[in-house]
PDB file of C-alpha atoms in Angstrom:
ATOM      1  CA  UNK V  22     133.191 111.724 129.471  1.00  0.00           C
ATOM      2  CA  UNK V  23     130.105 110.498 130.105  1.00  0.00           C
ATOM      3  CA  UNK V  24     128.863 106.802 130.177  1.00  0.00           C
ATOM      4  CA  UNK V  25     125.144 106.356 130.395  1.00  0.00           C
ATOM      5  CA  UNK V  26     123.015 102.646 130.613  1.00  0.00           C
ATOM      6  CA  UNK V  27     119.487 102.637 130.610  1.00  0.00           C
ATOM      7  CA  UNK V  28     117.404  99.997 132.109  1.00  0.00           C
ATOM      8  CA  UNK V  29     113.722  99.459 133.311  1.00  0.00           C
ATOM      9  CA  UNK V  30     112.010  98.963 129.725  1.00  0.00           C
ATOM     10  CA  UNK V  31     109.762  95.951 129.325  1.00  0.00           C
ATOM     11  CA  UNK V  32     106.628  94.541 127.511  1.00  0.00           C
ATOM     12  CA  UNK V  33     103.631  96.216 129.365  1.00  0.00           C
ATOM     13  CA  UNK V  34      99.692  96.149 128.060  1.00  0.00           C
ATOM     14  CA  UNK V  35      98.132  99.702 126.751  1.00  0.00           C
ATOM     15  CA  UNK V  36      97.173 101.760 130.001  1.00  0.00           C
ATOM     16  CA  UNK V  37      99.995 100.399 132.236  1.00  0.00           C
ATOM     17  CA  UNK V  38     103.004 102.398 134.031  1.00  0.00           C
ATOM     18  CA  UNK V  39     106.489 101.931 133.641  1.00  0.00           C
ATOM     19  CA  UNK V  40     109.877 104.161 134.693  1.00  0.00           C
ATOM     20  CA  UNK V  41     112.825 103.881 132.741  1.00  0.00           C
ATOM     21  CA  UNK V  42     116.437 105.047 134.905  1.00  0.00           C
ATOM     22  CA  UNK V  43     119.855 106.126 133.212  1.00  0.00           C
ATOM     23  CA  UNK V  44     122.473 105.591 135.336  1.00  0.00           C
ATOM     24  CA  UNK V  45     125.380 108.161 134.811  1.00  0.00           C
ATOM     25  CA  UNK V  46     128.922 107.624 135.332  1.00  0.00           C
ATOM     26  CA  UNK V  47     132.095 108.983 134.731  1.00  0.00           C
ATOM     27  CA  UNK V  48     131.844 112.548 136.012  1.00  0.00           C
ATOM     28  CA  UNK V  49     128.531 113.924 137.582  1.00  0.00           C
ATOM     29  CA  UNK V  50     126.147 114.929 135.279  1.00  0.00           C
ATOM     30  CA  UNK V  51     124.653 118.052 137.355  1.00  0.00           C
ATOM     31  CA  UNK V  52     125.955 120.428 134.166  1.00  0.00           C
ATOM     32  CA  UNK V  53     124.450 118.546 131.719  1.00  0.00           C
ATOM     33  CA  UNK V  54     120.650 118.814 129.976  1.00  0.00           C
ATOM     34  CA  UNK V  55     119.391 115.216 130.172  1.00  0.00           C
ATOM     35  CA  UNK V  56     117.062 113.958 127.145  1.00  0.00           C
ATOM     36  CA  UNK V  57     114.886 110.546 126.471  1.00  0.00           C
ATOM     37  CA  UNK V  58     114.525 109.848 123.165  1.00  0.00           C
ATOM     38  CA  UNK V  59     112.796 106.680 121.073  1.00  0.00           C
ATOM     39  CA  UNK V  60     113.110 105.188 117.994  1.00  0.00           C
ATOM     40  CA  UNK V  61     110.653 102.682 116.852  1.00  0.00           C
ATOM     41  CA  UNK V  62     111.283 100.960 113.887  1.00  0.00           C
ATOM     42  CA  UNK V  63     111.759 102.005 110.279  1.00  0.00           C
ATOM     43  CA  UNK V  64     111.445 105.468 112.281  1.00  0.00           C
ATOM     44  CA  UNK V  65     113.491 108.371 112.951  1.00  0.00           C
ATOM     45  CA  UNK V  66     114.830 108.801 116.641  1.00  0.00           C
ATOM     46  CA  UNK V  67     112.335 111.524 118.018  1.00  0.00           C
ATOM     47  CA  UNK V  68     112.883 113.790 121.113  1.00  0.00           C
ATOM     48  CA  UNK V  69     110.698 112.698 123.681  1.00  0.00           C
ATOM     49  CA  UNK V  70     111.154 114.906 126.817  1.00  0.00           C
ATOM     50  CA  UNK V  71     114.306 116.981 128.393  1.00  0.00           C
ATOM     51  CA  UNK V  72     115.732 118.379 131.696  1.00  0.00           C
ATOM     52  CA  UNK V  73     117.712 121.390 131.269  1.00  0.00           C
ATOM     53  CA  UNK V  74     120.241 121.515 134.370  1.00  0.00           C
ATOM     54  CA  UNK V  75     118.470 124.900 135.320  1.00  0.00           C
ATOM     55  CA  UNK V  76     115.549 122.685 136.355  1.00  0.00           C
ATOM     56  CA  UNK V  77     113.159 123.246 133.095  1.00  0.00           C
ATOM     57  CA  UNK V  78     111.343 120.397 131.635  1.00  0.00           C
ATOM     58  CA  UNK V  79     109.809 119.793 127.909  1.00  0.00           C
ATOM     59  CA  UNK V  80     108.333 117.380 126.694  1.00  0.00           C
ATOM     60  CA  UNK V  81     107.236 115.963 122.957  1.00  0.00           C
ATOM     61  CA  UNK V  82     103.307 116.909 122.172  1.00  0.00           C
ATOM     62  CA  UNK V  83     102.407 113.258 122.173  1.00  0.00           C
ATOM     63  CA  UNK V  84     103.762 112.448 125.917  1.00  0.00           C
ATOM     64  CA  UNK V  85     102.576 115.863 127.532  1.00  0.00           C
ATOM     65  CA  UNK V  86     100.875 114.826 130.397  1.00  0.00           C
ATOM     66  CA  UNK V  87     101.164 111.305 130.452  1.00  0.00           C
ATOM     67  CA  UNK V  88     105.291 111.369 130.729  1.00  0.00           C
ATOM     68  CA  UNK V  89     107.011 112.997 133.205  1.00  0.00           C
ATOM     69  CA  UNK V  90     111.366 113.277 133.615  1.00  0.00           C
ATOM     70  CA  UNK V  91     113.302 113.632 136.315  1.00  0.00           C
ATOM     71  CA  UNK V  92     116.568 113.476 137.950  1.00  0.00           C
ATOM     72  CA  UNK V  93     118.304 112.674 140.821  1.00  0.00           C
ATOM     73  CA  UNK V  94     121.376 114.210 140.621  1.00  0.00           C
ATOM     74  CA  UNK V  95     122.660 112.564 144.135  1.00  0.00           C
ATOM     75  CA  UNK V  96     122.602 109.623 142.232  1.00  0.00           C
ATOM     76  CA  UNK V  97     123.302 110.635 138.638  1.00  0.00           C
ATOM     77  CA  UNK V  98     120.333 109.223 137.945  1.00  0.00           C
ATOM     78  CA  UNK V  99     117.454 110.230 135.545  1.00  0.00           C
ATOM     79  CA  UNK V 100     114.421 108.932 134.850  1.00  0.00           C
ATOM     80  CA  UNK V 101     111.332 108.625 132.710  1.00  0.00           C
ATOM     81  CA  UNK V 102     107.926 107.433 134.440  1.00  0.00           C
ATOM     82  CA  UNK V 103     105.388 106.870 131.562  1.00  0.00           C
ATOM     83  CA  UNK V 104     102.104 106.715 132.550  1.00  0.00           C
ATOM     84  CA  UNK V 105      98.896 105.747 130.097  1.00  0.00           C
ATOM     85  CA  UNK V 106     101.277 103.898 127.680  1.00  0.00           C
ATOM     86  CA  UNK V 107      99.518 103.204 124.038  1.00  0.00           C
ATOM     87  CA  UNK V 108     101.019 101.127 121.506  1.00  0.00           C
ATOM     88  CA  UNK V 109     102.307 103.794 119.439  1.00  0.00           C
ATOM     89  CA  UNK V 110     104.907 104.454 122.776  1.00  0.00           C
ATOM     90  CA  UNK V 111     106.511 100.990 121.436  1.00  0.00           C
ATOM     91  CA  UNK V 112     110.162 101.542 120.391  1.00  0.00           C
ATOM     92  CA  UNK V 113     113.922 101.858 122.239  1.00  0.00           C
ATOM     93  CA  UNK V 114     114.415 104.450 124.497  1.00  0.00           C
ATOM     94  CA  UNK V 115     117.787 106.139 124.711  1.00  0.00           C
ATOM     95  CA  UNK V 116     119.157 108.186 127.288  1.00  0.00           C
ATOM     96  CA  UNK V 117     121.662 111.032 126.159  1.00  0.00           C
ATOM     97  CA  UNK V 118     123.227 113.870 127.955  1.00  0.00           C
ATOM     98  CA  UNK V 119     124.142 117.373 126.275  1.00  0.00           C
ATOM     99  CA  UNK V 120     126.588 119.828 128.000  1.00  0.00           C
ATOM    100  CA  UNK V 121     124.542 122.765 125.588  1.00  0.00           C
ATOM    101  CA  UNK V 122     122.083 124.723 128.118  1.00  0.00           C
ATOM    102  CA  UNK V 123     119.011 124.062 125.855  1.00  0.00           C
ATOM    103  CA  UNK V 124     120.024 121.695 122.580  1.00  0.00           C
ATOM    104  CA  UNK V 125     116.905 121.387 120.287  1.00  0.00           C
ATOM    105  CA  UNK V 126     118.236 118.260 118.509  1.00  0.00           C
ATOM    106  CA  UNK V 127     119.511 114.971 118.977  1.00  0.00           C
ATOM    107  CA  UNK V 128     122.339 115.863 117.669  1.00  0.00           C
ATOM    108  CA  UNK V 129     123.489 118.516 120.123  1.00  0.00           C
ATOM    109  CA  UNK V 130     123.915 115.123 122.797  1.00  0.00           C
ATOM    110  CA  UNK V 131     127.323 114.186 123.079  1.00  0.00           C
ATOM    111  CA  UNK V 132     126.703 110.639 125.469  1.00  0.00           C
ATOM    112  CA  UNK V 133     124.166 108.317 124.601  1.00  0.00           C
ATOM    113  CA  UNK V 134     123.109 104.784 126.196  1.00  0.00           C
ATOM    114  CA  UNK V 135     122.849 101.697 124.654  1.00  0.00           C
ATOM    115  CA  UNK V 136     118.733 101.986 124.588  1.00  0.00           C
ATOM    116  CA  UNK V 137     116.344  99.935 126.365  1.00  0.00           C
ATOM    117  CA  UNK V 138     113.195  98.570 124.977  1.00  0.00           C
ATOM    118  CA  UNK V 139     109.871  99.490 125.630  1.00  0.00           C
ATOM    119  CA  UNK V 140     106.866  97.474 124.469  1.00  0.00           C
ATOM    120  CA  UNK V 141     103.259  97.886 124.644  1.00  0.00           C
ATOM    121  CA  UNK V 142     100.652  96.109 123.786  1.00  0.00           C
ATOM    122  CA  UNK V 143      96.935  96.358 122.471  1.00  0.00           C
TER     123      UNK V 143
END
């Protein structure tokens, strides 16, 4: 079991910064593929970038470059540093860990967080 909680979202102004952390407890999470997603209202929760335990990275097309995800595994920490935000990067962000090597979908994430929200203005 895996209990993940999100924090660092806020209300930021297009072109600002901003790193969102999820905090893992319970067991270490140095197995596990890490994922951010978002959902932004009347929306569908989209992928938004993962980090396979092997070390490989992807990210969604419309956060390439200006997103980047790591982990800390120390710490059981992962994180999202979002660089260049536009108001279209306005919705919750969830944290979720898989124990699947590569899982394509959000369902294939067993643990989710309780989201934290991410604003940005024009």
């Amino acid at each position: 079991q895996v209990h993940l909680v999100e924090s660092g979202g806020g209300l930021v102004q297009a072109g600002d910064s901003l790193r969102l952390s999820c905090a893992a407890s319970g067991r270490s999470f140095s197995g596990y593929t890490m994922g951010w997603f978002r959902q932004a209202p009347g929306k569908e929760r989209e992928f938004v970038a993962r980090f396979r335990w092997s070390g490989a990275t992807y990210y969604a097309d419309s956060v390439k470059g200006r997103f980047t995800i790591s982990r800390d595994n120390a710490k059981n920490t992962v994180y999202l540093q979002m660089h260049s935000l536009k108001p279209e990067d306005t919705a919750v962000y969830y944290c979720a860990a898989s124990v699947l090597g590569d899982p394509k979908s959000f369902t294939e994430y067993a643990y989710w967080g309780q989201g934290t929200q991410v604003t940005v203005s024009s």
